[in-house]
Amino acid sequence: MSSTTSMQGAGFGDVRGLALLKQRAAQDPKAVTREAAKQFEAIFMQELLKNMRKATLAEDPLSNEGSKLGYEMLDTQLATKLSGAPGSLSDVIAKQLDRQMGLNPGPIPKVDKQALAKPVELNRPEGKVGPPQKAAANFVLQHTKTAEAVEQSSGIPAEFMIAQAAHESGWGRKEIKRPDGSSAHNLFGIKATGNWKGDTVDVTTTEYINGVARKVVQKFRAYDNYADSFKDYAQLIKNSPRYANVVAAGADAKGFAVGLQKAGYATDPAYAEKLGRVINTTLRLQRTLNV
């Protein structure tokens, strides 16, 4: 005879049944919660039958102590047999016990990726993201697969590329535009210098000259799609000796950001610090969105 069968054979008020429950708890806690729930329901059912019986016996002139004892035993048996049926109260009790004991945490709430309203605090990368700004969340979701594909060929961490694209484009809200208002798909702010033969766009941008911010008009590269922007950026970083220290930093976020600034990727003297914060925010967004 199994221990589960032994438990079921013992009454809910039986000392032997309680001892069996304790013994079984260490071996099969989930089975114990089912049996405990059944016994809780049996207690409830017996109390219910007892109250119903009490009202009936009060009007029975033949009722005596012997008949009361007989009815009590009968009610105990009925309560035991009626408890534990599928869909009964014991099912509800068992589920609650499972959750309280950590055996079943219940359904995992889904993250509504499109209903994200609270702004991301870029100046507090250590803070909790919950939930992030819709534009930032959508930006990460939109470019994760492309960045991961480019990482396979370049070795540059996808989250670093996404973060830099986010920093340069303001999470996609300040993209470089063509004269007709359409996107130039230049997420990394790469200028049209050197041997670039593709399309270009003239943009008024902020450059730091001798530490002073100035507005200047410069030519930037334009792409047919975002994937080309990621590929061109990765090729620039990977193949240029200028960014050797950036590639060598590997998965070190601080080394990546500092390396870009020292290599002169941007003229902003606080570029590494700002990019580092966005990298941390991107990582937290990815964990929040589970991407």
Short mmCIF file of C-alpha atoms in Angstrom, two decimals:
data_model
loop_
_atom_site.label_atom_id
_atom_site.label_comp_id
_atom_site.label_asym_id
_atom_site.label_seq_id
_atom_site.Cartn_x
_atom_site.Cartn_y
_atom_site.Cartn_z
CA MET A 1 0.00 0.00 0.00
CA SER A 2 1.41 3.40 -0.97
CA SER A 3 1.72 6.23 1.47
CA THR A 4 -0.79 8.24 -0.59
CA THR A 5 -3.35 5.45 -0.27
CA SER A 6 -2.64 5.29 3.45
CA MET A 7 -3.31 8.99 3.79
CA GLN A 8 -6.59 8.72 1.93
CA GLY A 9 -7.67 5.91 4.24
CA ALA A 10 -7.15 8.00 7.35
CA GLY A 11 -9.78 10.37 8.61
CA PHE A 12 -9.16 14.10 8.40
CA GLY A 13 -9.23 14.32 12.18
CA ASP A 14 -7.16 11.18 12.62
CA VAL A 15 -3.78 11.55 14.36
CA ARG A 16 -2.40 8.79 12.13
CA GLY A 17 -3.49 10.75 9.07
CA LEU A 18 -1.71 13.87 10.30
CA ALA A 19 1.49 11.92 10.92
CA LEU A 20 1.31 10.47 7.42
CA LEU A 21 0.86 13.94 5.95
CA LYS A 22 3.99 15.18 7.71
CA GLN A 23 5.98 12.16 6.59
CA ARG A 24 4.81 12.45 3.00
CA ALA A 25 5.46 16.21 2.82
CA ALA A 26 9.21 15.75 2.55
CA GLN A 27 8.85 13.24 -0.30
CA ASP A 28 5.99 14.59 -2.38
CA PRO A 29 4.81 18.07 -1.29
CA LYS A 30 2.44 18.45 -4.23
CA ALA A 31 0.56 15.25 -3.30
CA VAL A 32 0.36 16.47 0.28
CA THR A 33 -1.25 19.75 -0.76
CA ARG A 34 -3.90 17.77 -2.66
CA GLU A 35 -4.64 15.58 0.36
CA ALA A 36 -4.57 18.53 2.77
CA ALA A 37 -6.96 20.43 0.50
CA LYS A 38 -9.28 17.43 0.42
CA GLN A 39 -9.28 17.22 4.19
CA PHE A 40 -9.93 20.95 4.54
CA GLU A 41 -12.92 20.53 2.25
CA ALA A 42 -14.09 17.52 4.28
CA ILE A 43 -13.99 19.63 7.46
CA PHE A 44 -16.01 22.33 5.73
CA MET A 45 -18.51 19.78 4.41
CA GLN A 46 -18.90 18.17 7.83
CA GLU A 47 -19.57 21.54 9.45
CA LEU A 48 -22.13 22.27 6.78
CA LEU A 49 -23.87 18.91 7.27
CA LYS A 50 -23.68 19.34 11.05
CA ASN A 51 -25.48 22.67 10.93
CA MET A 52 -28.11 21.29 8.56
CA ARG A 53 -28.56 18.23 10.78
CA LYS A 54 -28.81 20.38 13.90
CA ALA A 55 -31.72 22.29 12.46
CA THR A 56 -33.47 19.03 11.53
CA LEU A 57 -32.90 17.25 14.85
CA ALA A 58 -34.18 20.22 16.80
CA GLU A 59 -37.65 19.44 15.48
CA ASP A 60 -37.36 15.63 15.94
CA PRO A 61 -38.99 14.49 19.21
CA LEU A 62 -37.27 11.08 18.94
CA SER A 63 -33.80 12.57 18.79
CA ASN A 64 -31.41 11.46 21.55
CA GLU A 65 -27.68 11.25 22.26
CA GLY A 66 -27.37 7.91 20.49
CA SER A 67 -29.05 9.09 17.31
CA LYS A 68 -26.97 12.27 17.35
CA LEU A 69 -23.77 10.22 17.54
CA GLY A 70 -24.94 8.02 14.68
CA TYR A 71 -25.77 11.00 12.49
CA GLU A 72 -22.41 12.58 13.33
CA MET A 73 -20.56 9.46 12.17
CA LEU A 74 -22.70 9.34 9.03
CA ASP A 75 -21.99 12.99 8.27
CA THR A 76 -18.26 12.38 8.69
CA GLN A 77 -18.37 9.58 6.12
CA LEU A 78 -20.48 11.67 3.72
CA ALA A 79 -18.12 14.64 4.04
CA THR A 80 -15.12 12.44 3.31
CA LYS A 81 -16.76 10.87 0.25
CA LEU A 82 -18.06 14.17 -1.13
CA SER A 83 -14.74 15.99 -0.83
CA GLY A 84 -11.99 15.84 -3.46
CA ALA A 85 -14.22 15.65 -6.53
CA PRO A 86 -12.89 17.34 -9.72
CA GLY A 87 -13.80 21.01 -9.75
CA SER A 88 -14.66 20.99 -6.08
CA LEU A 89 -13.56 23.34 -3.32
CA SER A 90 -10.48 21.18 -2.70
CA ASP A 91 -9.15 22.05 -6.16
CA VAL A 92 -9.28 25.75 -5.32
CA ILE A 93 -7.64 25.17 -1.94
CA ALA A 94 -4.90 22.99 -3.49
CA LYS A 95 -4.01 25.63 -6.07
CA GLN A 96 -3.77 28.28 -3.37
CA LEU A 97 -1.58 26.05 -1.21
CA ASP A 98 0.67 25.27 -4.19
CA ARG A 99 1.20 28.97 -4.85
CA GLN A 100 1.90 29.78 -1.21
CA MET A 101 4.43 26.93 -1.05
CA GLY A 102 6.04 28.01 -4.32
CA LEU A 103 5.08 24.75 -6.07
CA ASN A 104 3.06 26.55 -8.70
CA PRO A 105 3.66 30.29 -9.19
CA GLY A 106 0.56 30.58 -11.36
CA PRO A 107 0.37 32.08 -14.82
CA ILE A 108 3.29 34.36 -15.72
CA PRO A 109 1.93 37.77 -16.67
CA LYS A 110 2.68 38.76 -20.23
CA VAL A 111 4.62 41.95 -20.89
CA ASP A 112 2.51 44.32 -22.97
CA LYS A 113 5.32 45.53 -25.19
CA GLN A 114 3.16 48.12 -26.92
CA ALA A 115 1.61 49.67 -23.81
CA LEU A 116 4.76 51.09 -22.27
CA ALA A 117 4.42 54.63 -21.06
CA LYS A 118 6.85 55.57 -18.31
CA PRO A 119 9.94 57.43 -19.56
CA VAL A 120 13.33 55.75 -19.36
CA GLU A 121 15.58 57.53 -16.89
CA LEU A 122 18.82 57.63 -18.87
CA ASN A 123 20.55 59.46 -16.05
CA ARG A 124 19.77 56.59 -13.65
CA PRO A 125 21.01 53.40 -15.37
CA GLU A 126 21.00 51.57 -12.06
CA GLY A 127 17.32 52.27 -11.55
CA LYS A 128 14.49 49.89 -12.26
CA VAL A 129 12.99 49.88 -15.75
CA GLY A 130 9.32 49.50 -15.30
CA PRO A 131 7.97 49.88 -17.82
CA PRO A 132 10.22 51.76 -20.27
CA GLN A 133 9.24 54.46 -22.69
CA LYS A 134 7.36 53.09 -25.70
CA ALA A 135 9.80 54.55 -28.23
CA ALA A 136 12.78 52.99 -26.45
CA ALA A 137 11.10 49.60 -26.10
CA ASN A 138 10.02 49.55 -29.73
CA PHE A 139 13.52 50.56 -30.83
CA VAL A 140 15.09 47.58 -29.05
CA LEU A 141 12.45 45.18 -30.35
CA GLN A 142 12.80 46.50 -33.90
CA HIS A 143 16.58 46.17 -34.20
CA THR A 144 17.52 43.21 -32.00
CA LYS A 145 17.43 40.54 -34.73
CA THR A 146 19.42 42.66 -37.17
CA ALA A 147 22.03 43.50 -34.54
CA GLU A 148 22.35 39.84 -33.53
CA ALA A 149 22.89 38.83 -37.17
CA VAL A 150 25.60 41.46 -37.58
CA GLU A 151 27.21 40.35 -34.33
CA GLN A 152 27.70 36.87 -35.81
CA SER A 153 29.83 38.26 -38.62
CA SER A 154 31.58 41.10 -36.79
CA GLY A 155 31.94 39.96 -33.19
CA ILE A 156 30.65 43.30 -31.93
CA PRO A 157 28.07 42.71 -29.15
CA ALA A 158 24.55 43.28 -30.47
CA GLU A 159 23.48 45.18 -27.35
CA PHE A 160 26.37 47.63 -27.78
CA MET A 161 25.38 48.32 -31.38
CA ILE A 162 21.74 48.81 -30.43
CA ALA A 163 22.75 51.13 -27.61
CA GLN A 164 24.96 53.26 -29.83
CA ALA A 165 22.25 53.43 -32.49
CA ALA A 166 19.80 54.46 -29.75
CA HIS A 167 22.16 57.14 -28.46
CA GLU A 168 22.88 58.56 -31.91
CA SER A 169 19.24 58.55 -33.04
CA GLY A 170 17.50 59.37 -29.76
CA TRP A 171 15.89 55.91 -29.65
CA GLY A 172 14.82 56.40 -33.26
CA ARG A 173 13.01 59.67 -32.62
CA LYS A 174 15.76 61.89 -34.06
CA GLU A 175 16.74 59.93 -37.12
CA ILE A 176 18.57 61.59 -39.97
CA LYS A 177 16.00 62.48 -42.63
CA ARG A 178 16.20 62.94 -46.37
CA PRO A 179 14.93 66.20 -47.91
CA ASP A 180 11.54 64.57 -48.58
CA GLY A 181 11.19 63.63 -44.91
CA SER A 182 11.87 59.92 -45.35
CA SER A 183 14.45 58.14 -43.22
CA ALA A 184 18.08 57.97 -44.32
CA HIS A 185 18.35 54.82 -42.15
CA ASN A 186 21.61 56.16 -40.70
CA LEU A 187 21.27 55.07 -37.08
CA PHE A 188 24.93 55.59 -36.13
CA GLY A 189 25.52 59.13 -37.32
CA ILE A 190 28.27 58.05 -39.74
CA LYS A 191 29.48 60.93 -41.87
CA ALA A 192 29.99 60.64 -45.63
CA THR A 193 33.76 60.92 -45.57
CA GLY A 194 36.58 58.87 -47.02
CA ASN A 195 35.72 56.53 -49.87
CA TRP A 196 31.95 56.67 -49.44
CA LYS A 197 30.23 56.52 -52.85
CA GLY A 198 26.63 56.09 -51.75
CA ASP A 199 23.82 58.54 -51.11
CA THR A 200 24.35 61.43 -48.72
CA VAL A 201 22.23 63.78 -46.69
CA ASP A 202 23.14 67.27 -45.47
CA VAL A 203 22.41 67.64 -41.77
CA THR A 204 22.83 70.43 -39.26
CA THR A 205 24.56 68.83 -36.31
CA THR A 206 26.35 69.78 -33.11
CA GLU A 207 30.13 69.44 -33.10
CA TYR A 208 32.51 70.29 -30.27
CA ILE A 209 35.37 72.47 -31.48
CA ASN A 210 37.99 73.14 -28.81
CA GLY A 211 35.43 72.05 -26.25
CA VAL A 212 32.77 74.47 -27.49
CA ALA A 213 29.53 73.18 -29.01
CA ARG A 214 28.82 74.60 -32.47
CA LYS A 215 26.13 73.99 -35.07
CA VAL A 216 27.56 72.95 -38.44
CA VAL A 217 26.21 71.41 -41.64
CA GLN A 218 27.84 68.14 -42.65
CA LYS A 219 27.20 65.28 -45.07
CA PHE A 220 26.02 61.97 -43.62
CA ARG A 221 25.66 58.58 -45.25
CA ALA A 222 22.23 57.42 -46.37
CA TYR A 223 21.14 53.78 -46.65
CA ASP A 224 18.31 51.86 -48.24
CA ASN A 225 17.41 50.12 -44.96
CA TYR A 226 18.44 49.75 -41.32
CA ALA A 227 20.24 46.46 -41.92
CA ASP A 228 22.68 48.24 -44.26
CA SER A 229 23.29 50.82 -41.55
CA PHE A 230 24.23 48.12 -39.01
CA LYS A 231 26.45 46.33 -41.54
CA ASP A 232 28.28 49.49 -42.56
CA TYR A 233 28.83 50.48 -38.94
CA ALA A 234 30.22 47.04 -38.06
CA GLN A 235 32.52 47.10 -41.08
CA LEU A 236 33.80 50.54 -40.09
CA ILE A 237 34.54 49.49 -36.50
CA LYS A 238 35.96 46.08 -37.33
CA ASN A 239 38.18 46.98 -40.30
CA SER A 240 39.55 50.37 -39.31
CA PRO A 241 42.82 50.33 -37.29
CA ARG A 242 41.50 53.48 -35.65
CA TYR A 243 38.96 51.40 -33.70
CA ALA A 244 41.23 48.48 -32.82
CA ASN A 245 40.86 49.14 -29.08
CA VAL A 246 37.08 49.15 -29.44
CA VAL A 247 37.09 45.68 -30.97
CA ALA A 248 39.64 44.49 -28.41
CA ALA A 249 37.31 45.55 -25.57
CA GLY A 250 35.04 42.64 -26.46
CA ALA A 251 32.06 42.48 -24.12
CA ASP A 252 33.40 45.20 -21.80
CA ALA A 253 30.80 47.95 -22.06
CA LYS A 254 32.99 50.61 -20.45
CA GLY A 255 35.97 49.69 -22.63
CA PHE A 256 33.75 49.82 -25.70
CA ALA A 257 32.40 53.30 -24.89
CA VAL A 258 35.75 54.74 -23.83
CA GLY A 259 37.45 53.23 -26.88
CA LEU A 260 35.00 54.94 -29.22
CA GLN A 261 35.55 58.30 -27.58
CA LYS A 262 39.36 58.00 -27.62
CA ALA A 263 39.25 56.96 -31.27
CA GLY A 264 37.35 60.16 -32.06
CA TYR A 265 34.04 58.60 -33.08
CA ALA A 266 32.34 61.74 -31.74
CA THR A 267 33.60 65.13 -30.62
CA ASP A 268 31.41 65.27 -27.49
CA PRO A 269 33.82 65.10 -24.51
CA ALA A 270 31.17 63.25 -22.48
CA TYR A 271 30.39 60.76 -25.25
CA ALA A 272 31.71 57.68 -23.39
CA GLU A 273 29.77 58.50 -20.24
CA LYS A 274 26.52 59.09 -22.13
CA LEU A 275 26.93 55.97 -24.26
CA GLY A 276 27.71 53.90 -21.18
CA ARG A 277 24.41 54.94 -19.61
CA VAL A 278 22.48 54.04 -22.75
CA ILE A 279 24.21 50.64 -22.91
CA ASN A 280 23.04 49.92 -19.36
CA THR A 281 19.53 51.07 -20.22
CA THR A 282 19.50 48.87 -23.33
CA LEU A 283 20.55 45.84 -21.30
CA ARG A 284 17.77 46.48 -18.80
CA LEU A 285 15.27 46.94 -21.61
CA GLN A 286 16.29 43.61 -23.13
CA ARG A 287 15.81 41.87 -19.81
CA THR A 288 12.44 43.54 -19.30
CA LEU A 289 11.23 42.68 -22.80
CA ASN A 290 12.86 39.24 -22.74
CA VAL A 291 14.67 39.66 -26.08
#
